[in-house]
Short mmCIF file of C-alpha atoms in Angstrom, two decimals:
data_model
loop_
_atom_site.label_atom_id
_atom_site.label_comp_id
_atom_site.label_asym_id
_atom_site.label_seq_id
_atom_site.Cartn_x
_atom_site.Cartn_y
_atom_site.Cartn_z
CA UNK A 998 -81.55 -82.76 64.57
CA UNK A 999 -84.73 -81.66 64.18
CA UNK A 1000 -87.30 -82.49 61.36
CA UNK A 1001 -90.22 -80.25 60.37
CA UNK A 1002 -93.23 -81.70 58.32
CA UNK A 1003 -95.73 -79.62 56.35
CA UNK A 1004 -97.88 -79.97 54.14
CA UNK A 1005 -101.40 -82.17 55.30
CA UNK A 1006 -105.01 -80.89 55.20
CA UNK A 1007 -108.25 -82.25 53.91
CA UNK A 1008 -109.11 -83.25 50.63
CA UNK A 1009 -112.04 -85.29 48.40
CA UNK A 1010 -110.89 -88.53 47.40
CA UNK A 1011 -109.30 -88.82 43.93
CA UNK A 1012 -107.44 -85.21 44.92
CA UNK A 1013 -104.07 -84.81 45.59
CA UNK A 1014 -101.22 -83.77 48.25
CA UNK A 1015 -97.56 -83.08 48.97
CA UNK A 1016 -95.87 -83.44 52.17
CA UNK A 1017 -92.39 -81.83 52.99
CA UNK A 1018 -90.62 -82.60 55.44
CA UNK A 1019 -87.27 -80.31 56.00
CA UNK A 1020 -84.26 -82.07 57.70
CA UNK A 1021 -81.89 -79.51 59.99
CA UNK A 1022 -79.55 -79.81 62.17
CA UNK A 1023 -75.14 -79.79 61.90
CA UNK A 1024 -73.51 -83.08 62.31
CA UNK A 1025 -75.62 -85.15 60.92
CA UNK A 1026 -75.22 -87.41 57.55
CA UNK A 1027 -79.01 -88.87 56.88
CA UNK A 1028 -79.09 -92.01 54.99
CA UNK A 1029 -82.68 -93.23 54.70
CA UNK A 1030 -85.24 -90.90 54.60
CA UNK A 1031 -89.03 -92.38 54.89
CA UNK A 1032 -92.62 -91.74 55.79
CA UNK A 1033 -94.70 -93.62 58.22
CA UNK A 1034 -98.71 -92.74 58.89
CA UNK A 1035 -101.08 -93.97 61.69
CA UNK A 1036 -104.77 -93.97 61.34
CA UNK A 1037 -107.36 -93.42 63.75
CA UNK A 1038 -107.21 -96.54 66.52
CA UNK A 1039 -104.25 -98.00 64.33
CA UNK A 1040 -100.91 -98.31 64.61
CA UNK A 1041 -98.43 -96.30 62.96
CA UNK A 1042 -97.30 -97.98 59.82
CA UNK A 1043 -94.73 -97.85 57.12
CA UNK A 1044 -95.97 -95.75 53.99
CA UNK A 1045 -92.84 -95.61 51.75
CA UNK A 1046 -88.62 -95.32 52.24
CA UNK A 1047 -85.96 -93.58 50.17
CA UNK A 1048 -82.01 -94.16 50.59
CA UNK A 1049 -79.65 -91.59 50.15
CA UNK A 1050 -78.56 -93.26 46.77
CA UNK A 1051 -82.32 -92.81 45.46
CA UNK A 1052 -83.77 -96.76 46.02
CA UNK A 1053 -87.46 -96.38 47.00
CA UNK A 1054 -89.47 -98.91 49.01
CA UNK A 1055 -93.37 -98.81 49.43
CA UNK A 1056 -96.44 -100.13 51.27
CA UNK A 1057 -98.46 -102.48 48.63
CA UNK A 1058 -101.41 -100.10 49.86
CA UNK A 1059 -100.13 -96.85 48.11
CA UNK A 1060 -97.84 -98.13 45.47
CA UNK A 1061 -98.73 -96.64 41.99
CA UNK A 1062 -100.68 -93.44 43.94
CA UNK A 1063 -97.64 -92.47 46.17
CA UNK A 1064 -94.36 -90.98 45.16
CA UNK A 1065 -91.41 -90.52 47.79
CA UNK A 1066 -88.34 -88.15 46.41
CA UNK A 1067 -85.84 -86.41 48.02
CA UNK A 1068 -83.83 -83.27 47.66
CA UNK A 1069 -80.14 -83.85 49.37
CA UNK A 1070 -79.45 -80.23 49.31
CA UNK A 1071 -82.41 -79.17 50.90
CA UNK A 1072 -82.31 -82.01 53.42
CA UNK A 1073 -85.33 -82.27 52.72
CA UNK A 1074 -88.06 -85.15 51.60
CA UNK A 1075 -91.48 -85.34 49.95
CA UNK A 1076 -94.33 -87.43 49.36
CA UNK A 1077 -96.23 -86.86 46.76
CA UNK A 1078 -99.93 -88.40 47.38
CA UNK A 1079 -102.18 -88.92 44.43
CA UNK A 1080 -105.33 -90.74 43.76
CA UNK A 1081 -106.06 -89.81 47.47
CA UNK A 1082 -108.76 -92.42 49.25
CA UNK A 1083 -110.70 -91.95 52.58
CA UNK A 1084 -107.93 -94.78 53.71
CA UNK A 1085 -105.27 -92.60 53.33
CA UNK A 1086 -106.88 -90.98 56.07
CA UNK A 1087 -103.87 -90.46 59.16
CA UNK A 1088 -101.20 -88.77 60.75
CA UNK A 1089 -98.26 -88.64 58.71
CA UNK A 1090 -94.70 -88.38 59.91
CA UNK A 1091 -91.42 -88.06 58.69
CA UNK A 1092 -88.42 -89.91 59.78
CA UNK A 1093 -84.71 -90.44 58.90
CA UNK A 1094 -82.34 -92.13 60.34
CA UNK A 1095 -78.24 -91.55 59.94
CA UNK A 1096 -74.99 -90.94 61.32
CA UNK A 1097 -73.67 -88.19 63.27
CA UNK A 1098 -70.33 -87.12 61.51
CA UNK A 1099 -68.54 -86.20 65.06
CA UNK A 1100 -69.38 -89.33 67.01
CA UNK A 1101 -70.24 -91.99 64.46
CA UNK A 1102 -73.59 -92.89 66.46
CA UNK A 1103 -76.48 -94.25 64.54
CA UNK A 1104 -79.86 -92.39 65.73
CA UNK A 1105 -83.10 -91.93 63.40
CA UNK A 1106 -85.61 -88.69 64.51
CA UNK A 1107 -88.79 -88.17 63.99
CA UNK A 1108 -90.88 -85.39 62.56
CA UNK A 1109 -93.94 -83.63 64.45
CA UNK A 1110 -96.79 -85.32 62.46
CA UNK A 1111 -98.85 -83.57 60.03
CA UNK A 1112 -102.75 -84.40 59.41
CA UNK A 1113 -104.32 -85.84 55.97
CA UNK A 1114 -107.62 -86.29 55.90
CA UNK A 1115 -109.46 -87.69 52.50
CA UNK A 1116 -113.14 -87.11 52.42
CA UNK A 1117 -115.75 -89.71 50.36
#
């Protein structure tokens, strides 16, 4: 399973982004889908979750600016990022965690990372 993130760069603050983050791989049934971020000298934190039935979770620090969705024929999941602050500021990654369909093992995988950086 492998998970590919796009979608970071640098923006003002009030500005928008979207990240993707494409799931592939055979075998593999995700359930949760989420995004996590670490700042600078911080550690990496939860931003916001989505279940495979369409429940959303997020940190108190982006609720009402961030939006998580998911496509389950694409395999693939988004965050949209709006009303961007110099806070947002981090390394975003994907992860989701699931069931492979041969085996019935639990694993969750992780995405590469992909940069946001929100200028004053």
């Amino acid at each position: 399973v492998q998970l590919q993130a796009s979608g970071g760069g640098l923006v003002q603050a009030g500005g928008s982004l979207r990240l993707s983050c494409v799931v592939s791989g055979s075998n593999f049934r995700i359930d949760r889908m989420a995004w996590y971020r670490r700042a600078p000298g911080k550690q990496r934190d939860l931003v916001a979750t989505i279940t495979i039935g369409g429940i959303t979770n997020y940190a108190d620090s982006v609720k009402g600016r961030f939006t998580i969705t998911r496509d389950n024929a694409k395999n693939t999941v988004y965050l949209q990022m709006d009303s961007l602050k110099p806070e947002d500021t981090a390394v975003y990654f994907c992860n989701v965690d699931g069931v492979n369909t041969i085996t019935l093992i639990h694993s969750d995988y992780w995405g590469q990372g992909t940069q946001v950086t929100v200028s004053s």
